[in-house]
Coordinates of N, CA and C in Angstrom, one line a residue:
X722 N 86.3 254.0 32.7 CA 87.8 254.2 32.4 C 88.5 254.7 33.6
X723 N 88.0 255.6 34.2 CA 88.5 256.3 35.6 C 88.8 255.2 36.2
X724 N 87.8 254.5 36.4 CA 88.1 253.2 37.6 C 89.0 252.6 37.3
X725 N 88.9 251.8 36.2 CA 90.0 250.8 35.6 C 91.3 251.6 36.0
X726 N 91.4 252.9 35.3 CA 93.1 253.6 35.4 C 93.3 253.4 37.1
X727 N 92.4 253.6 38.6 CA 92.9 254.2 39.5 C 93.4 252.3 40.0
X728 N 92.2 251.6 39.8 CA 92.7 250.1 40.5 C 94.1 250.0 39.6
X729 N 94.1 250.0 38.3 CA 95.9 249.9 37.9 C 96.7 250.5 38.2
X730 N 96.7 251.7 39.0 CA 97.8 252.7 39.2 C 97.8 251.5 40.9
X731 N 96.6 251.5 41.6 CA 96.9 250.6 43.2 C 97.5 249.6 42.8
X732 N 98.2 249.3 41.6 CA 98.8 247.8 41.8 C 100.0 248.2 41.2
X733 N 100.4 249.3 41.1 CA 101.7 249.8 40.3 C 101.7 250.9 40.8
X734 N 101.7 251.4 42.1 CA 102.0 252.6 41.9 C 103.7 252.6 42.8
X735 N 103.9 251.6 43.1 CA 105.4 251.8 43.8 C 106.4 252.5 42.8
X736 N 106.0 252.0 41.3 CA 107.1 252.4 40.5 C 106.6 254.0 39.8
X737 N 106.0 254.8 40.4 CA 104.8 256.0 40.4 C 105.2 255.8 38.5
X738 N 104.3 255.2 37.7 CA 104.3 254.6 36.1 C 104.1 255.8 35.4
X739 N 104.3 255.6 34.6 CA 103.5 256.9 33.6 C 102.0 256.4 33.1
X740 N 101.4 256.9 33.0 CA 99.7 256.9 32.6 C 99.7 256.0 31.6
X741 N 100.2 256.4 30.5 CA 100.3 255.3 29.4 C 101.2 254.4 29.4
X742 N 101.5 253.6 30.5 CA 101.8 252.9 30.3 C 100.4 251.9 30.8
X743 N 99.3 252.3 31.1 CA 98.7 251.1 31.1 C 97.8 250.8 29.9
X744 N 98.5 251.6 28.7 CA 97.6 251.1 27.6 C 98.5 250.0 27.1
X745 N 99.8 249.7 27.4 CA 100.5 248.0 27.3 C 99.8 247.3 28.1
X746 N 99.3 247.1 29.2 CA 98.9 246.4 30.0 C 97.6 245.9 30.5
X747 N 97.1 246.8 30.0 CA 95.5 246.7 30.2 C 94.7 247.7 28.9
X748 N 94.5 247.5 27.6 CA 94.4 248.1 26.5 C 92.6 247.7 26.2
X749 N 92.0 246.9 27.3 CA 90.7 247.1 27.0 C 90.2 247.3 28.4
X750 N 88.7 247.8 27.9 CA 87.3 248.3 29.1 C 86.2 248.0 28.8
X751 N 85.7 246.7 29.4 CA 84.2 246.5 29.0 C 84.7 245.9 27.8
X752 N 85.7 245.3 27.1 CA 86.1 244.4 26.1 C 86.1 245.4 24.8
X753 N 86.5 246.6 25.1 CA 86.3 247.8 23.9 C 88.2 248.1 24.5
X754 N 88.6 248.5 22.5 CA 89.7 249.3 23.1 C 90.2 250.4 23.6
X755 N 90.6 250.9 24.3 CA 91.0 252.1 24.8 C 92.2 252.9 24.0
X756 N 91.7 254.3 24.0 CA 92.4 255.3 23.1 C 93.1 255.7 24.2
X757 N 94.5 256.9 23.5 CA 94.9 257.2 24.1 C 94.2 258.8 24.7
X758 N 93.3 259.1 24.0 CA 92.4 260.1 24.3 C 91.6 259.8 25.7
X759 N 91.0 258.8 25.2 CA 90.5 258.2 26.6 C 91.0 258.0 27.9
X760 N 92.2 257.5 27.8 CA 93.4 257.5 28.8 C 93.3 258.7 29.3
X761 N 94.1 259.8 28.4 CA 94.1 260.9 29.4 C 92.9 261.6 29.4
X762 N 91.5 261.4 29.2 CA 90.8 262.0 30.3 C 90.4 261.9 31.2
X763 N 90.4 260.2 31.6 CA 90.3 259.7 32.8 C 91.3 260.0 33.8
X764 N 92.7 260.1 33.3 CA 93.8 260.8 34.1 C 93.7 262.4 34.7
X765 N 93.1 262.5 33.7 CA 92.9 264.7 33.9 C 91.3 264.2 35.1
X766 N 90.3 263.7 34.7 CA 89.5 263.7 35.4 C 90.1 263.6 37.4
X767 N 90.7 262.1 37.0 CA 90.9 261.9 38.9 C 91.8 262.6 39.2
X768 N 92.9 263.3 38.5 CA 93.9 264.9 39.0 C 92.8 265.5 39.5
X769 N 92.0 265.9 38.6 CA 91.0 267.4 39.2 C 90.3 267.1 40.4
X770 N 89.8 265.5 40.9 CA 89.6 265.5 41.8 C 90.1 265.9 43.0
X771 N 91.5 265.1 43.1 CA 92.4 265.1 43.6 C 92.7 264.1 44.3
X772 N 92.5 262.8 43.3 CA 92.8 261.5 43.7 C 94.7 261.1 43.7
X773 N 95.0 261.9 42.5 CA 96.3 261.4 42.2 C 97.4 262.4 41.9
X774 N 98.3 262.6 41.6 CA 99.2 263.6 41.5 C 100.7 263.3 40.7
X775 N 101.1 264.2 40.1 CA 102.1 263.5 39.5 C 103.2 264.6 39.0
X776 N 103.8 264.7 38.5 CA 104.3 266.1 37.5 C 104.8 265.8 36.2
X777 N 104.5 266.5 35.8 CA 104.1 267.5 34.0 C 105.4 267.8 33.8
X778 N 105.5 267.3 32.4 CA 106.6 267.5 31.5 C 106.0 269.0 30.5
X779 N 107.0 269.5 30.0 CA 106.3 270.8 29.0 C 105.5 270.0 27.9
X780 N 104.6 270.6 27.7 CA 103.6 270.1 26.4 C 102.9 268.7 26.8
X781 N 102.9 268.5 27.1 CA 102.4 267.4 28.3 C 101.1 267.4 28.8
X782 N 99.9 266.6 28.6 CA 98.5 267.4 29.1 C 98.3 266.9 30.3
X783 N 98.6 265.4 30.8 CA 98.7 264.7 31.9 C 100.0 264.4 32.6
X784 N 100.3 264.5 34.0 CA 101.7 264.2 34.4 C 102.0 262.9 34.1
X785 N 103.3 263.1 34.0 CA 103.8 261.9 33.7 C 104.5 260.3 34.5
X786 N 104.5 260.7 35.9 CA 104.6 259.7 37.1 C 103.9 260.2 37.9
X787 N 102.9 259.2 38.5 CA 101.9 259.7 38.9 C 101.9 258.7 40.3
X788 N 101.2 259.5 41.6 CA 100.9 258.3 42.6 C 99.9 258.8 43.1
X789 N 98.7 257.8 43.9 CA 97.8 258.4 44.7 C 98.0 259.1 45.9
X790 N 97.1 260.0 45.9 CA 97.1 260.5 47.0 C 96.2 260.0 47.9
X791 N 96.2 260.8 49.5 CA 94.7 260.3 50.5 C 93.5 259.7 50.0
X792 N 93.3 260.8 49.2 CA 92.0 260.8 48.5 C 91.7 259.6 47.7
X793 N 92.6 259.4 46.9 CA 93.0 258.0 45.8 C 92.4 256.7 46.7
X794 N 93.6 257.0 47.7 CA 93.2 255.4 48.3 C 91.9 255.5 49.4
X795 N 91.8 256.6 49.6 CA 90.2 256.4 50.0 C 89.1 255.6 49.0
X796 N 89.1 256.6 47.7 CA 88.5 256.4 47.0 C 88.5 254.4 47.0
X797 N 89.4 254.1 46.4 CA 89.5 252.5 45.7 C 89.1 251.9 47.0
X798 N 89.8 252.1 48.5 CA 89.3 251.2 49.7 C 88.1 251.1 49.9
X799 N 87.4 252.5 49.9 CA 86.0 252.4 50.1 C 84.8 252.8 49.2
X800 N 85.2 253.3 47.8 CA 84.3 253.5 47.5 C 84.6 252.4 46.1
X801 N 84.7 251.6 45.7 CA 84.9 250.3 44.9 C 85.9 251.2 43.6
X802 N 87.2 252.4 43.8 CA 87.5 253.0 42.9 C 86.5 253.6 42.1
X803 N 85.3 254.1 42.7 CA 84.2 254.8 41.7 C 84.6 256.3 42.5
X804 N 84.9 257.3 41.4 CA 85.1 258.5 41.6 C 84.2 259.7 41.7
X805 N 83.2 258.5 41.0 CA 81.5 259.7 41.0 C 81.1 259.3 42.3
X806 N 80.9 258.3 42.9 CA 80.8 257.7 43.9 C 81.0 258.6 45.4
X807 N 82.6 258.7 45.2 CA 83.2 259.1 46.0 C 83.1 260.4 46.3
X808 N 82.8 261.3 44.8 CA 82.8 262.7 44.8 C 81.0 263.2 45.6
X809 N 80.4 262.1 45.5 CA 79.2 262.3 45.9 C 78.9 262.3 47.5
X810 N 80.1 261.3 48.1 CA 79.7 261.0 49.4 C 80.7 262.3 50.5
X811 N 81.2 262.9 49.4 CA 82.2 263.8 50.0 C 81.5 265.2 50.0
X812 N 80.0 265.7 49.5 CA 79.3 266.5 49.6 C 79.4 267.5 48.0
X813 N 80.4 266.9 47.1 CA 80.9 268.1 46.0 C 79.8 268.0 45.0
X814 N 80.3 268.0 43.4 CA 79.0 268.3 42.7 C 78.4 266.8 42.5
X815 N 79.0 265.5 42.8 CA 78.3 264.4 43.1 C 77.2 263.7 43.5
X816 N 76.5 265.1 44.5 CA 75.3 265.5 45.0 C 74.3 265.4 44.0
X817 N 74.4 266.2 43.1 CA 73.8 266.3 41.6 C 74.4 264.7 40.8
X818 N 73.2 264.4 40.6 CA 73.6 263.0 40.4 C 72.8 262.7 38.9
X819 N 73.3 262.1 37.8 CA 72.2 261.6 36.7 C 72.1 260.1 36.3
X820 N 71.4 260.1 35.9 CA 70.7 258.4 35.2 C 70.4 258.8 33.7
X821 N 70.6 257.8 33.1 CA 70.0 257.5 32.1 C 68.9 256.1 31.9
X822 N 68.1 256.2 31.1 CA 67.6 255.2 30.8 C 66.3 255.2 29.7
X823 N 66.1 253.9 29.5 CA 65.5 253.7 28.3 C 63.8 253.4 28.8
X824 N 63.2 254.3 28.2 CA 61.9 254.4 28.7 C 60.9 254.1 26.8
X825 N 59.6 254.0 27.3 CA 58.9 253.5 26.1 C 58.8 254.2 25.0
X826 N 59.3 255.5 24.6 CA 59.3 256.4 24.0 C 60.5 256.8 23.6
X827 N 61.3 256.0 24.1 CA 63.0 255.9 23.4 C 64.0 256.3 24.6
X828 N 64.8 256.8 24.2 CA 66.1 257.1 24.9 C 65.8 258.3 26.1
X829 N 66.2 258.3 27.0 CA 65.7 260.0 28.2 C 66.8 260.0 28.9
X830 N 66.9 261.3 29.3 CA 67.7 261.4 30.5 C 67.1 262.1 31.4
X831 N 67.5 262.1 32.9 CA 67.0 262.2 33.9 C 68.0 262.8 35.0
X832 N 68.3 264.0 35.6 CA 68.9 264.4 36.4 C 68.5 265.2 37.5
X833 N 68.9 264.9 38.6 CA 68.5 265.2 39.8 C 69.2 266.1 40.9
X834 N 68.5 267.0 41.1 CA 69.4 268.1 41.9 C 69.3 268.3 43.6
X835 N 69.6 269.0 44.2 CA 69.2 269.3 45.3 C 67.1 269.5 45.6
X836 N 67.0 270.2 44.3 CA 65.5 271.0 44.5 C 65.2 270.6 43.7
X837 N 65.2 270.1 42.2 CA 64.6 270.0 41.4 C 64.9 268.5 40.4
X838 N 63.9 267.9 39.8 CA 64.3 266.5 39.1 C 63.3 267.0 37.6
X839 N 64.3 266.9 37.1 CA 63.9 267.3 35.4 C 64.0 265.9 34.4
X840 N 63.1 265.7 33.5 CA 63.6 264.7 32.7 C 62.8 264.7 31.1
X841 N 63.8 264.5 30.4 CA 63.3 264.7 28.8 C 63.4 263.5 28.2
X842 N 62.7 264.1 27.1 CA 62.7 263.2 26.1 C 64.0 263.5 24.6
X843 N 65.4 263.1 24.7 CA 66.4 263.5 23.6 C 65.9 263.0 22.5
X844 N 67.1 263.9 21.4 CA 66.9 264.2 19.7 C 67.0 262.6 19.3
X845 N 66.9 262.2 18.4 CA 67.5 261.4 17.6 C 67.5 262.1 15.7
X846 N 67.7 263.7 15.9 CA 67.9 264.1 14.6 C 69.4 264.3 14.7
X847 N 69.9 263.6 13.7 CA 71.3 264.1 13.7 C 71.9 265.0 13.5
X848 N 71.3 266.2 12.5 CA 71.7 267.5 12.4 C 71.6 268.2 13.8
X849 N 70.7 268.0 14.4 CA 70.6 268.9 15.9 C 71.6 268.7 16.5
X850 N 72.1 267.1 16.7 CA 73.4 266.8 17.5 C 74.2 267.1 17.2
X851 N 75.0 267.4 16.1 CA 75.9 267.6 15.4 C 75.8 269.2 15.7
X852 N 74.6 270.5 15.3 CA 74.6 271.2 16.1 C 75.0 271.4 17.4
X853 N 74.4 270.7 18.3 CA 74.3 271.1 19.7 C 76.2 270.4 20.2
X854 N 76.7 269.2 19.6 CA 78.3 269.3 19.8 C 79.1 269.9 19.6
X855 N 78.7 271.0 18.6 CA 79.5 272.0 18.3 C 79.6 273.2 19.3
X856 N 78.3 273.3 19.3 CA 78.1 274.6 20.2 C 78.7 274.5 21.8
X857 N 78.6 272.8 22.1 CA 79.2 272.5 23.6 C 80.8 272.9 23.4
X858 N 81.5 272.7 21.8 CA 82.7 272.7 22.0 C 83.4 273.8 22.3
X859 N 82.5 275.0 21.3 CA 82.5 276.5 21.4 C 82.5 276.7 23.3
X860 N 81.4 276.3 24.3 CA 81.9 277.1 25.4 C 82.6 276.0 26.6
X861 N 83.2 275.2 26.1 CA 84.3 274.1 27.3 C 84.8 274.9 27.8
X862 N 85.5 276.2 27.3 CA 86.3 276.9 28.2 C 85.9 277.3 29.2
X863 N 84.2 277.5 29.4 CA 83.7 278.7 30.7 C 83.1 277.3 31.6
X864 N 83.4 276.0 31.7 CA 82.9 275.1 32.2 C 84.2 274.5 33.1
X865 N 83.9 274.4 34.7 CA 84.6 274.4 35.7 C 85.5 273.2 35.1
X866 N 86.6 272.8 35.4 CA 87.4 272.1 35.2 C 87.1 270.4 35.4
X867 N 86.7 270.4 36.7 CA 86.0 269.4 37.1 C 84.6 268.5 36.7
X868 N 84.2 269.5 35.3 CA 82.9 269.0 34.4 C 83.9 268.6 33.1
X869 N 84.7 269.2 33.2 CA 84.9 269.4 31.5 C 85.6 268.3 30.6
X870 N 86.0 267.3 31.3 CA 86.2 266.1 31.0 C 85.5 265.5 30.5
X871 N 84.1 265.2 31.4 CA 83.2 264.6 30.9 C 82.3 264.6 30.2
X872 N 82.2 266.2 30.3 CA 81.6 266.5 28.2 C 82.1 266.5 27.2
X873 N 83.5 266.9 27.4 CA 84.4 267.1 26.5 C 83.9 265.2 25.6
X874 N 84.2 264.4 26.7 CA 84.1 262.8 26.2 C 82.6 262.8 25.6
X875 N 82.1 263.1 26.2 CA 80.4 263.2 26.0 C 80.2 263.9 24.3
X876 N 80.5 265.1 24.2 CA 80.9 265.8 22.9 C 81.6 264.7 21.8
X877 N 82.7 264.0 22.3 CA 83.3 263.7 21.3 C 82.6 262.0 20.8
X878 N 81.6 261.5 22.1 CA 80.6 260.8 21.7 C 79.8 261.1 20.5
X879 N 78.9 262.2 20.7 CA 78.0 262.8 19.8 C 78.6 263.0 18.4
X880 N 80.0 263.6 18.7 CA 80.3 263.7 16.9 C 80.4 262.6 16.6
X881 N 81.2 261.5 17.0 CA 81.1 259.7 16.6 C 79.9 259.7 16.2
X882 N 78.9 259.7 16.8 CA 77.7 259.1 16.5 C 77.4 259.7 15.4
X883 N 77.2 261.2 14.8 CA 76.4 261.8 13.7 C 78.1 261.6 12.7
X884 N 78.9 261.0 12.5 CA 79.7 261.1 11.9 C 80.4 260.1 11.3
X885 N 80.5 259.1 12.2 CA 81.4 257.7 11.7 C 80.3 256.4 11.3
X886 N 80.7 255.8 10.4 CA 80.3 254.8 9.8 C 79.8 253.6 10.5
X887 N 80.6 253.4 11.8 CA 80.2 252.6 12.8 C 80.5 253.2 14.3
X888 N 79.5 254.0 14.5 CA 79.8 254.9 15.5 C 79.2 253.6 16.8
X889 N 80.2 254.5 18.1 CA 79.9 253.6 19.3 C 78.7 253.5 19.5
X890 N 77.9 255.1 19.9 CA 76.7 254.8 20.4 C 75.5 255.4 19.1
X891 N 74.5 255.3 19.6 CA 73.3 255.8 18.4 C 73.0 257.1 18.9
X892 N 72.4 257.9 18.1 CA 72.9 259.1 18.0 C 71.4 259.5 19.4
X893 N 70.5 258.4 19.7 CA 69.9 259.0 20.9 C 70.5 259.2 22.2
X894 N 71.6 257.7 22.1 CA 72.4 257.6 22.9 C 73.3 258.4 23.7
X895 N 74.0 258.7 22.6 CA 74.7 260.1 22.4 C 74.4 261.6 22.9
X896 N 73.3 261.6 22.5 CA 72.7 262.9 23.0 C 72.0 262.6 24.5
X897 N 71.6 261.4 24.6 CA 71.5 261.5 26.4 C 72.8 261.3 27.1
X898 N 73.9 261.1 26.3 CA 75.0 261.1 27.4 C 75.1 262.5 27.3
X899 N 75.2 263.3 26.3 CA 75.5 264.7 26.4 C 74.9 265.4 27.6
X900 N 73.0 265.0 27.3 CA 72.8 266.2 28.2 C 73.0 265.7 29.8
X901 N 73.3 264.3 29.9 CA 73.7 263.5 30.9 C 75.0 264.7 31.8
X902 N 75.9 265.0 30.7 CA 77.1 265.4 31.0 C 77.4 267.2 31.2
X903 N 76.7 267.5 30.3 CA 76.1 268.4 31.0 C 75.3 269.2 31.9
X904 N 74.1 268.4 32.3 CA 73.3 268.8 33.3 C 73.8 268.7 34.6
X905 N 75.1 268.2 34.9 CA 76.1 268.4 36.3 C 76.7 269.7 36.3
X906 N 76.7 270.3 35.5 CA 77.0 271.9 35.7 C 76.0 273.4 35.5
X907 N 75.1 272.5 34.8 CA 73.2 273.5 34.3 C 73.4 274.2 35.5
X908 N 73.3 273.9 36.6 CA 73.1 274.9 37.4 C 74.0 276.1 37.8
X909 N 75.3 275.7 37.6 CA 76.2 276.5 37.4 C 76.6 277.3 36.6
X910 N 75.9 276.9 35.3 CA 76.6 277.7 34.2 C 75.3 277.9 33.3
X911 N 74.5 279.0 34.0 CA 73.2 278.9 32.8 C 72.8 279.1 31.7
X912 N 74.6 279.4 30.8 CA 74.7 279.8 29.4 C 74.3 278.2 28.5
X913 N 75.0 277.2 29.7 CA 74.6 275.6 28.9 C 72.8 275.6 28.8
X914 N 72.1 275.9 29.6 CA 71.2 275.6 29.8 C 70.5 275.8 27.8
X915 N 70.6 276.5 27.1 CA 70.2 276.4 26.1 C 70.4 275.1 25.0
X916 N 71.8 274.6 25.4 CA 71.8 273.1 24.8 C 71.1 272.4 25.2
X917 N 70.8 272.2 26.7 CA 70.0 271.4 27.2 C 69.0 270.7 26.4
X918 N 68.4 272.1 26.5 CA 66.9 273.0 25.9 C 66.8 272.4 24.2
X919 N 68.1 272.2 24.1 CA 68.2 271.8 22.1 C 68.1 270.3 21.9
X920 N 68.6 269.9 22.9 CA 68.8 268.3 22.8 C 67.5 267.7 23.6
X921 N 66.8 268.2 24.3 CA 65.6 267.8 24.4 C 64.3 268.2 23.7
X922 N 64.2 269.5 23.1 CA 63.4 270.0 22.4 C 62.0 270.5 23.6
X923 N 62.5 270.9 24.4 CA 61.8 271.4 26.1 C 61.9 270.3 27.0
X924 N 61.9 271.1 28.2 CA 62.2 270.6 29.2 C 61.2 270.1 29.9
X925 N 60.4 269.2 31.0 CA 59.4 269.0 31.8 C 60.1 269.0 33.2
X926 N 60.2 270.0 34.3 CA 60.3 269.3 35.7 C 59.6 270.0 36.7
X927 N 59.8 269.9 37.8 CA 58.7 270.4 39.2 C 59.7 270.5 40.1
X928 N 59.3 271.1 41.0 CA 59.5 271.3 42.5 C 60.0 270.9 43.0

């Protein structure tokens, strides 16, 4: 979604648009519709980077005319508009980098640090997740700005899943994007480290 929003804003930004207006104009991703929730967290995401800039009306969570900055058009010229990409080659928490993928024993995630490469095996009990998204909601506040987008979305995956009737992803799914989205701050914030620990049911890594 980040991506899509910053290549739309490079083809409109003369008129510096308002954010929502590209849900007139481009209202799908990957052939799924886009919320307006989604919208702005892809907009709060590339602000925090500091791809784009704009100014804030009161009550307002995203600015409301927005243009790229340096960074922006670095990003889209050279890094294909990928902002994990970008944030990675620029030395920040990008560095820390995750995968997911589907191994013979179901759903895993896998994340990789400077020193250490850890990888589990996630829940597919839906009470646990439904647990463990709560408990992520409880501490978003003490989680750097720059993460909290992406769990926040991650979170609001997992309740979908243990909750809606035709939820996007399956509730293993879910829970490896969580701890997907979380494990880019584990090392920063070692109060998360106990969700982790919930959503995998222990940890396995080395050296």
């Amino acid at each position: 979604m980040a991506r899509a929003f910053l290549r739309w804003l490079d083809e409109h930004e003369a008129r510096h648009p308002n954010p929502h207006d590209y849900l007139d104009v481009e209202p799908l991703v990957d052939n799924l519709p886009v919320t307006e929730q989604e919208l702005e967290r892809a907009v709060l995401r590339v602000e925090s980077y500091g791809l784009i800039k704009g100014l804030k009306a009161m009550g307002s969570r995203i600015p409301l005319r927005v243009h790229l900055l340096d960074p922006g058009r670095e990003c889209i010229d050279d890094y294909d508009a990928d902002p994990a990409r970008f944030r990675q080659a620029q030395g920040g928490p990008g560095d820390q980098h995750v995968t997911i993928h589907q191994g013979d024993y179901g759903q895993a995630a896998a994340f990789a640090g400077r020193d250490v490469v850890q990888t589990m095996n996630v829940t597919e009990d839906p009470d646990r997740l439904r647990d463990v998204a709560r408990a992520s909601r409880e501490v978003l506040p003490l989680v750097p700005e720059q993460y909290r987008t992406d769990i926040e979305r991650a979170v609001e995956d997992a309740e979908d899943a243990v909750g809606s009737p035709r939820p996007r992803l399956t509730v293993k799914q879910a829970a490896a994007a969580l701890a997907a989205a979380l494990a880019a701050s584990a090392s920063l914030l070692v109060v998360l480290r106990f969700i982790i620990d919930a959503l995998s049911g222990g940890l396995g890594g080395h050296q």
